Coordinates of C-alpha atoms and ligand atoms in Angstrom, one line a residue:
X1 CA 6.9 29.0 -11.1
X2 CA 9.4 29.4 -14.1
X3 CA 8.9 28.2 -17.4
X4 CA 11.5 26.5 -19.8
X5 CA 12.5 26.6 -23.5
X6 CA 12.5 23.2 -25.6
X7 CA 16.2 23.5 -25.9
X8 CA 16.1 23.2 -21.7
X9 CA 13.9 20.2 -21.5
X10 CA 15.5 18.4 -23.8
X11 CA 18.3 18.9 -21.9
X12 CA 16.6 17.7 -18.8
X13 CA 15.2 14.6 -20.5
X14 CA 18.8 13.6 -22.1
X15 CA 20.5 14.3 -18.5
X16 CA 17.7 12.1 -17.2
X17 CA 18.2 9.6 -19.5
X18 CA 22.1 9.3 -19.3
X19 CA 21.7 9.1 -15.5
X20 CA 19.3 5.5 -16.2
X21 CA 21.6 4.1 -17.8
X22 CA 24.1 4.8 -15.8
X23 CA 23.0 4.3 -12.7
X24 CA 18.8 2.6 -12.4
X25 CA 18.9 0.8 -9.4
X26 CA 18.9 -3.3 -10.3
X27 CA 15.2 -4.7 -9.3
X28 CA 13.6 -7.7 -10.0
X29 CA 10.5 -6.5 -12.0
X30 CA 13.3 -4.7 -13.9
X31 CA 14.4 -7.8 -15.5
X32 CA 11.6 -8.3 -17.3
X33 CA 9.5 -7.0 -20.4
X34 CA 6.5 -8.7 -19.0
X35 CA 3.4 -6.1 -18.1
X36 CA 1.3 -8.5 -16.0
X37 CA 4.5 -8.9 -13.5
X38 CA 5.9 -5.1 -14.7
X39 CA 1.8 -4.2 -13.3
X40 CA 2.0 -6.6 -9.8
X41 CA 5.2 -4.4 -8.9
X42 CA 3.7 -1.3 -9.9
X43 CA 0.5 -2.0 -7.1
X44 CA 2.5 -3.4 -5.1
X45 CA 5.1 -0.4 -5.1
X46 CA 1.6 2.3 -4.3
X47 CA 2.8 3.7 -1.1
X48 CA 5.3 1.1 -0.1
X49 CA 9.0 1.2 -0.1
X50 CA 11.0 -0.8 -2.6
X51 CA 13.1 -2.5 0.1
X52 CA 9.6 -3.7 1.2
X53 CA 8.1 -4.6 -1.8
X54 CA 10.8 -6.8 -3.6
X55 CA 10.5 -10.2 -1.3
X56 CA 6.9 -9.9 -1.3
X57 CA 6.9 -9.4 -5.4
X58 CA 9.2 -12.6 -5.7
X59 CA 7.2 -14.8 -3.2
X60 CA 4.1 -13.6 -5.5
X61 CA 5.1 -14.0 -9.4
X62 CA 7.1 -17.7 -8.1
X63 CA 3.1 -18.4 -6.9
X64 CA 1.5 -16.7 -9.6
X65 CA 3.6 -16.4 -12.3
X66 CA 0.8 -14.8 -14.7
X67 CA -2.6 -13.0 -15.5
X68 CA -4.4 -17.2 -15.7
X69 CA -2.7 -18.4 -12.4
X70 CA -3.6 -15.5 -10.6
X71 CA -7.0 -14.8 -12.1
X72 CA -7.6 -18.7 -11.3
X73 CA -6.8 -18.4 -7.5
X74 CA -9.0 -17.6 -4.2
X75 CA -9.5 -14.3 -3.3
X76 CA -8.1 -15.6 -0.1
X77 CA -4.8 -17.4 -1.5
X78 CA -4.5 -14.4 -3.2
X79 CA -4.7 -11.3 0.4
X80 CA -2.5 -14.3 1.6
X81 CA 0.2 -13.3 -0.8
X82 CA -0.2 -10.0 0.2
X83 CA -0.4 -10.0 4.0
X84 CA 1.9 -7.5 6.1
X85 CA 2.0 -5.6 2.5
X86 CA -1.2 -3.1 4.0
X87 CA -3.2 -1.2 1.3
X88 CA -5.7 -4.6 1.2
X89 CA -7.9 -3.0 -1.9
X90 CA -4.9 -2.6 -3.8
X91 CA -4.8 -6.8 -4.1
X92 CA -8.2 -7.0 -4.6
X93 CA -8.5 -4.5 -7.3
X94 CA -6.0 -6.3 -9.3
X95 CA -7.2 -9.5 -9.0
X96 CA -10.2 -8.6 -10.0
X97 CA -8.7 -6.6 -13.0
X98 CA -6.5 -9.7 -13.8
X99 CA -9.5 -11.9 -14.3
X100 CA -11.0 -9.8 -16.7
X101 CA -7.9 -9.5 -18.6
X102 CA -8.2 -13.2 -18.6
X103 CA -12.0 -13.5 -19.5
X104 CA -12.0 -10.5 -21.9
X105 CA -8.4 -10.5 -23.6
X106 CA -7.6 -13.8 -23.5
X107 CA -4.9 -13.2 -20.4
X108 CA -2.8 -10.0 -22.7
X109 CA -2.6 -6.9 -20.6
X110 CA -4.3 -4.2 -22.9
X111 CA -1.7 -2.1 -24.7
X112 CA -3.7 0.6 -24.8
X113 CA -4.2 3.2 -22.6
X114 CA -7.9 3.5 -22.8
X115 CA -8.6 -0.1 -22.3
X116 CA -6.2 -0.9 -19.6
X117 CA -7.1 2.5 -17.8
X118 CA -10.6 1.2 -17.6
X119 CA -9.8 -2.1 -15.3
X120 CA -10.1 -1.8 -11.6
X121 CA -7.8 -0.1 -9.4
X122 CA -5.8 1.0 -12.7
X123 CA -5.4 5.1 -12.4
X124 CA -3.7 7.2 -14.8
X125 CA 0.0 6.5 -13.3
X126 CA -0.4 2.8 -13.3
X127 CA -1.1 2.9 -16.8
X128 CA 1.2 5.5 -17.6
X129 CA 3.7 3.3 -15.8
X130 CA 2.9 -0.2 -17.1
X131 CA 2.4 0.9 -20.7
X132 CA 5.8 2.8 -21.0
X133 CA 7.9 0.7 -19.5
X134 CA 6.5 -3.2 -20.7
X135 CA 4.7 -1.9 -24.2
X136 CA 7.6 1.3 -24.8
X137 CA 4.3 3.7 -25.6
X138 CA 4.9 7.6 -24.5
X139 CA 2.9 7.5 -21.9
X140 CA 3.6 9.9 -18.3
X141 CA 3.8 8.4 -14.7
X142 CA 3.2 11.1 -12.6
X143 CA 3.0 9.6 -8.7
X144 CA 4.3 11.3 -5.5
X145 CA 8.1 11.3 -6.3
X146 CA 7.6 12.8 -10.0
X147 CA 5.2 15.7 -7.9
X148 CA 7.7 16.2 -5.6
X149 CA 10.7 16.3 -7.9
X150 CA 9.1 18.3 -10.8
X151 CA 7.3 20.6 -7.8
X152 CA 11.2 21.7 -7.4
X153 CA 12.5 21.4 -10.9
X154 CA 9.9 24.0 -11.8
X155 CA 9.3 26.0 -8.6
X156 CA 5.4 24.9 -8.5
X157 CA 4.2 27.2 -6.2
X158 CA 0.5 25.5 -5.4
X159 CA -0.2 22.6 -2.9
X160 CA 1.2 19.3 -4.0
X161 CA -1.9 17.3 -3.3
X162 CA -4.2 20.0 -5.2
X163 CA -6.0 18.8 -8.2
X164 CA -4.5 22.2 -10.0
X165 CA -0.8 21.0 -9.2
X166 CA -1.0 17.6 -10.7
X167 CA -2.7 19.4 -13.9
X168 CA 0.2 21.5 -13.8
X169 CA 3.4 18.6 -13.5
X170 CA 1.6 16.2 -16.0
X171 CA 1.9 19.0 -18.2
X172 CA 5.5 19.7 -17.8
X173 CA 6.3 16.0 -17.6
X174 CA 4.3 15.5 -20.9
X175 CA 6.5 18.5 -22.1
X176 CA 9.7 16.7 -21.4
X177 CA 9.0 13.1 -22.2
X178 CA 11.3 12.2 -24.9
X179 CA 9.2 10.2 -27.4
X180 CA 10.4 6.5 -27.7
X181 CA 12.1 6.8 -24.3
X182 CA 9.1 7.1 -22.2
X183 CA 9.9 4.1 -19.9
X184 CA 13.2 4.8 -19.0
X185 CA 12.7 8.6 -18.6
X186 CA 9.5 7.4 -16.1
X187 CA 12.0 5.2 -14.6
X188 CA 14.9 8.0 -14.1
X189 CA 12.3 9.6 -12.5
X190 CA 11.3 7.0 -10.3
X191 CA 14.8 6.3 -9.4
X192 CA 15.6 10.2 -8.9
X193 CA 12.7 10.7 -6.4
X194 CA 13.9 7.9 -4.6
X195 CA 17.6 7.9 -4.1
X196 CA 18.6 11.5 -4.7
X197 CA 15.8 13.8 -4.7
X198 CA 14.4 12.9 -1.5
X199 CA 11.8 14.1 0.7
X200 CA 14.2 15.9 2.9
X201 CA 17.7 17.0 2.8
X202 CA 17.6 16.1 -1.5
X203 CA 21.1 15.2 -2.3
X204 CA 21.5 18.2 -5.3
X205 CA 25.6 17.9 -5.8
X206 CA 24.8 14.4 -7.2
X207 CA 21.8 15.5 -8.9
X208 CA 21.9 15.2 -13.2
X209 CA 19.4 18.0 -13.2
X210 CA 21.0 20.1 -10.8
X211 CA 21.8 23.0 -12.9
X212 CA 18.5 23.2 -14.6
X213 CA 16.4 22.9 -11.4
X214 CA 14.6 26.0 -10.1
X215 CA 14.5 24.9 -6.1
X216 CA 18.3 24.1 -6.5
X217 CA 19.6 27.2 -8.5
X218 CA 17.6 29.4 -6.2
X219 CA 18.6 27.5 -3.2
X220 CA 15.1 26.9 -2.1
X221 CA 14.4 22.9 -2.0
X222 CA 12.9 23.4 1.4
X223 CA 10.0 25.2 -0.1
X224 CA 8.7 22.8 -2.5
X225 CA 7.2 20.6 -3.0
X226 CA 4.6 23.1 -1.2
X227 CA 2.4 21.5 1.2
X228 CA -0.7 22.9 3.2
X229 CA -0.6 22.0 7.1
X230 CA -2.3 18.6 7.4
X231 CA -5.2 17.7 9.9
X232 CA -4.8 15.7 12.3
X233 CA -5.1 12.2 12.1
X234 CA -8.0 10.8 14.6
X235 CA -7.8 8.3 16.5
X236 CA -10.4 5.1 17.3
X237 CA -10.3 3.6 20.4
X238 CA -11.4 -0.6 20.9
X239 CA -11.1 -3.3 23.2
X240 CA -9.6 -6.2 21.5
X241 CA -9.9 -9.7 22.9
X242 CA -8.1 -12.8 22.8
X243 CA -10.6 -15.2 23.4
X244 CA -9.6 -18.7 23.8
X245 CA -11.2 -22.0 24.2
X246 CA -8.0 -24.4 24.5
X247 CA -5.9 -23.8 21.8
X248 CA -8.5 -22.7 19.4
X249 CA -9.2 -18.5 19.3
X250 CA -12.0 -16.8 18.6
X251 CA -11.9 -15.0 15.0
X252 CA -14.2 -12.6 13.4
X253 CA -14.4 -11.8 9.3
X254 CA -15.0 -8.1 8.6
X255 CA -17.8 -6.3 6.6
X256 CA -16.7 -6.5 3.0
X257 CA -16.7 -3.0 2.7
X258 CA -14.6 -0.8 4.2
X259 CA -10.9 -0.3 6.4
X260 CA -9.3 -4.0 5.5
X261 CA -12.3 -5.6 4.3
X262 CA -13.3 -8.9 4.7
X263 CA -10.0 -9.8 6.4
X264 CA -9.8 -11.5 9.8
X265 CA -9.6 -10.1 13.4
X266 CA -9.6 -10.7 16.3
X267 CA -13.1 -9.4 18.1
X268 CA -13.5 -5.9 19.1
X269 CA -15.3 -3.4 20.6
X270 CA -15.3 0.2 19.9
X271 CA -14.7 2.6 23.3
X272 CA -14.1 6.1 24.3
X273 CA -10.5 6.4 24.9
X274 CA -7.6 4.9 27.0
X275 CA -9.4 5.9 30.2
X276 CA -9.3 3.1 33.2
X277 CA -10.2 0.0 32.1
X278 CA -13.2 -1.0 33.9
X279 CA -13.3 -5.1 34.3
X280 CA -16.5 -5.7 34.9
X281 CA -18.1 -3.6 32.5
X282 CA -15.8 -5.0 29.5
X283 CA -16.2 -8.5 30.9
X284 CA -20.3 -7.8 30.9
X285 CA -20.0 -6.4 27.1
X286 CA -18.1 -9.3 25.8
X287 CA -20.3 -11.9 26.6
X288 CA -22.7 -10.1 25.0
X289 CA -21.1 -8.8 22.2
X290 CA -19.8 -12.4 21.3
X291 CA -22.1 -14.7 22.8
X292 CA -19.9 -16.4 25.1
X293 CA -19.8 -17.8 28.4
X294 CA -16.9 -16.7 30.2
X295 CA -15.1 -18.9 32.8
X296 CA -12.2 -17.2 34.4
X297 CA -11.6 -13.2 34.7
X298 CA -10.9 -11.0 31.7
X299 CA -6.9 -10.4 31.9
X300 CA -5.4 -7.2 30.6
X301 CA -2.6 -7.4 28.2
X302 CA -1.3 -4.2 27.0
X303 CA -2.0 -1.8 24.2
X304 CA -1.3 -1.4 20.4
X305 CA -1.4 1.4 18.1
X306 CA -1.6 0.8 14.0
X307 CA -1.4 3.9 12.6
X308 CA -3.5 3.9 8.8
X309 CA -3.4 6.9 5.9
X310 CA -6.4 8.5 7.2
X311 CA -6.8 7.3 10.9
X312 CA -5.3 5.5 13.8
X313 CA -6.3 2.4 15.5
X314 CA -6.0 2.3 19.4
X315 CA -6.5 -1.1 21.0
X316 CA -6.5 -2.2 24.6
X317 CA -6.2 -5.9 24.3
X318 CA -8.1 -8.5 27.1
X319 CA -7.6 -12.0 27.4
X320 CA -10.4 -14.1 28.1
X321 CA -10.6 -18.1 28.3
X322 CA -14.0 -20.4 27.6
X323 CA -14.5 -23.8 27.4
X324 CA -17.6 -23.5 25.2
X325 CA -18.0 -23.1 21.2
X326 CA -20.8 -21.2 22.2
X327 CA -20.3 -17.8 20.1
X328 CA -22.1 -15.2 18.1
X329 CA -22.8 -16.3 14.5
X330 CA -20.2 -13.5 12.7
X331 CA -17.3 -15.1 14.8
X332 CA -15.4 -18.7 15.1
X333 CA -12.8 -20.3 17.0
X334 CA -10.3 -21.6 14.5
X335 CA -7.1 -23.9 15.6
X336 CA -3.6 -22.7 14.9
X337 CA -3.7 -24.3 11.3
X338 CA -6.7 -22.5 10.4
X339 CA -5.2 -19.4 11.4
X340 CA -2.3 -19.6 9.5
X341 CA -3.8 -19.5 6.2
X342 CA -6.4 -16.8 6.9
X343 CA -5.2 -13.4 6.7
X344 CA -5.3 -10.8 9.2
X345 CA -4.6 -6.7 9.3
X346 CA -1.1 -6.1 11.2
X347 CA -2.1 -5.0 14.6
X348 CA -4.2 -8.4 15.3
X349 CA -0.8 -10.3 13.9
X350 CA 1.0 -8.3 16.4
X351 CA -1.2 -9.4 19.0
X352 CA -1.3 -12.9 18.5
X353 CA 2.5 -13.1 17.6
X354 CA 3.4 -12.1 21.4
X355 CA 0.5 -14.4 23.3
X356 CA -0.3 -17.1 21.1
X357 CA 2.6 -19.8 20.0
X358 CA 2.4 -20.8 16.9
Ligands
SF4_1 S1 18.6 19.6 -7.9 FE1 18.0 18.9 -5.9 S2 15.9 19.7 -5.7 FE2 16.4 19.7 -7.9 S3 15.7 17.8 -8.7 FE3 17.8 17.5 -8.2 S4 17.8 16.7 -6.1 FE4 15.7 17.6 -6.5

C-alpha cells in the first residue's frame, strides 16, 4: 500500500470531479434532488445492475411517488413493486423505514446522518449516499465499486471483504472527499467503478485517475482488489410441485423469517440430491406433506437451478392434478387472478411461466 500527499488527492478529487461533469451517465434518480426517490434507487441499486434497476425504479416512484404513498401501502403492493428485483429484505426494510419517517418526521428524510443511519436497512453507504448527493452534506459512500477502485488506486494489500480493508478505503476516501462536493465526487466514483474501472480487464487509458493510481502505474490491476479464495456455494436439493385442481394451483406462504420471507411458492419438499426420482415414494410424501388426495400419477417436469448470495436452490419439479380443495392448512389453491397479484421468488415464476398459461 502507498500513501499520498494532500497535493495528490486533491488532484485525484478535481480529476474525479471534472470527469462527472463531463461525462455521469444520465439516470432517472439523477434528475432529481428528492432523497426519498434519490434513497428507493439507492436500495434498489444494492447488488443489482443499473440496466436492471432503472424500469423497476420508474414503475415504483410513478406508484409511489413519496415517503406517505409508500408508507400508506400493503406490505404486499409494496414486494409486488419489487418482484424479479431479488434481495426481498431490501423492500421490506425500507418500507418499514419509510413509515417511520412518516410517523416520526412528518414524511422528511432525516438530514442527518445519525438519525437517518438509525432507520432500518440504512447502513453507513446508504446514508453516506443519500445524504451527499440529495442534502449536499460531506458524507463517504464507500460500497463494492469504491472498494474495488480505491483497493487499486492505493495498492490495498488486505482482503477486500475484510473488516480491516473497509477501515482502511473509508479513510482514504474521507481523505479525498472534496468538502461541498461530496455528492458528485461519490457519484464519479460510482460511475468510475461501473463503466471504466471494472471488475476485470479495467479500461485504464480512459481512466481520469490513471496517472495517480498505484495498480495502473505499477501495471498490477490484476492484483487488487485482493480477494481470498471463496467457499463454495452449497447447494439444497427439493421437490417442487405443481399441484393443480382445474385451473386453480396450490400455493404456499413462507415463514416470515428467513430466504424470501413471507413470499409465495409453490410447495416443496426438501431431498438429498438429483439422484433417481422415485415416483412412488414422492407421490406417497406429497399427499402427506400437503394433505391432498391425488387422482392421476405424479408427472415429472424438469429441473431448475436459482442460484442466491450464499446458496443455491436445486428443484426437481412434479406435476400433480386433484379435484379436491382438500389441503394442508399453510397452503391454498388460488385461480390465475389471485396469483397474479401475490408475489413469488424467481425460480417458482420460472416454473409456472412454462406450464401454467396465464
Ligand atoms: S487507472 Fe485503471 S485500475 Fe486505476 S482506477 Fe483507473 S481504471 Fe481503475
Amino acid at each position: 500500500m502507498i500513501t499520498w500527499d494532500g497535493e495528490l488527492l486533491h488532484e485525484i478529487a478535481q480529476a474525479l470531479l471534472q470527469y462527472y461533469a463531463a461525462k455521469s451517465r444520465q439516470l432517472p434518480w439523477r434528475e432529481t434532488t428528492d432523497p426519498y426517490k434519490i434513497w428507493v434507487s439507492e436500495v434498489m441499486l444494492q447488488q443489482t445492475r443499473v440496466e436492471t434497476v432503472i424500469p423497476y425504479f420508474k414503475r415504483f416512484i410513478t406508484r409511489f411517488p413519496d415517503i406517505h404513498s409508500l408508507s400508506q401501502a400493503t406490505d404486499d403492493e409494496v414486494v409486488k413493486y419489487w418482484e424479479g428485483l431479488g434481495y426481498y429484505s431490501r423492500v421490506r426494510r425500507l418500507h418499514e423505514a419509510v413509515r417511520e419517517v412518516d410517523e416520526t418526521y412528518g414524511g422528511s428524510v432525516p438530514s442527518e446522518f445519525t438519525s437517518f443511519r438509525l432507520l432500518p436497512g440504512v447502513g453507513d453507504y446508504t446514508a453516506g449516499a443519500v445524504l451527499s448527493i440529495a442534502y449536499g452534506k460531506d458524507t463517504v459512500a464507500v460500497d463494492g465499486n469504491a472498494m474495488r477502485v480505491f483497493s487499486r488506486v492505493y495498492c490495498v494489500n488486505e482482503d477486500v471483504a475484510s473488516a480491516n480493508a473497509k477501515r482502511i478505503v473509508t479513510k482514504m476516501v474521507q481523505e479525498i472527499l472534496p468538502p461541498g462536493y461530496a455528492g458528485q465526487f461519490n457519484q464519479a466514483v460510482m460511475d468510475l467503478g461501473a463503466t471504466i474501472c471494472t471488475r476485470s480487464r479495467p479500461k485504464c487509458e480512459s481512466c481520469p485517475i490513471h496517472a495517480m493510481c498505484c495498480a495502473n502505474v505499477s501495471a498490477t490491476q490484476d492484483r487488487y482488489p485482493v480477494k481470498k479464495p471463496k467457499k463454495a456455494t452449497p447447494t439444497l436439493f427439493y421437490h417442487a410441485f405443481l399441484i393443480h385442481n382445474d385451473d386453480r394451483i396450490l400455493v404456499r406462504q413462507r415463514p416470515k423469517k428467513g430466504l424470501l420471507g413471507r413470499m409465495w411458492e409453490l410447495p416443496n419438499l426438501p431431498c438429498e440430491g438429483t439422484s433417481i426420482v422415485d415416483e412412488e415414494s414422492i407421490y406417497h410424501d406429497a399427499m402427506m406433506a400437503f394433505s391432498i388426495k391425488i387422482d392421476r400419477p405424479v408427472v415429472y417436469l424438469g429441473e431448475y437451478e436459482h442460484a442466491f448470495s450464499h446458496v443455491k436452490w436445486h428443484m426437481q419439479l412434479h406435476e400433480i392434478c386433484v379435484s379436491s380443495d382438500e389441503c394442508a392448512s399453510d397452503c391454498r389453491f388460488v385461480s390465475p387472478n389471485e396469483r397474479s397479484s401475490m408475489t413469488f421468488g424467481t425460480i417458482f415464476n420460472r416454473m409456472m411461466q412454462e406450464f401454467i398459461s396465464f
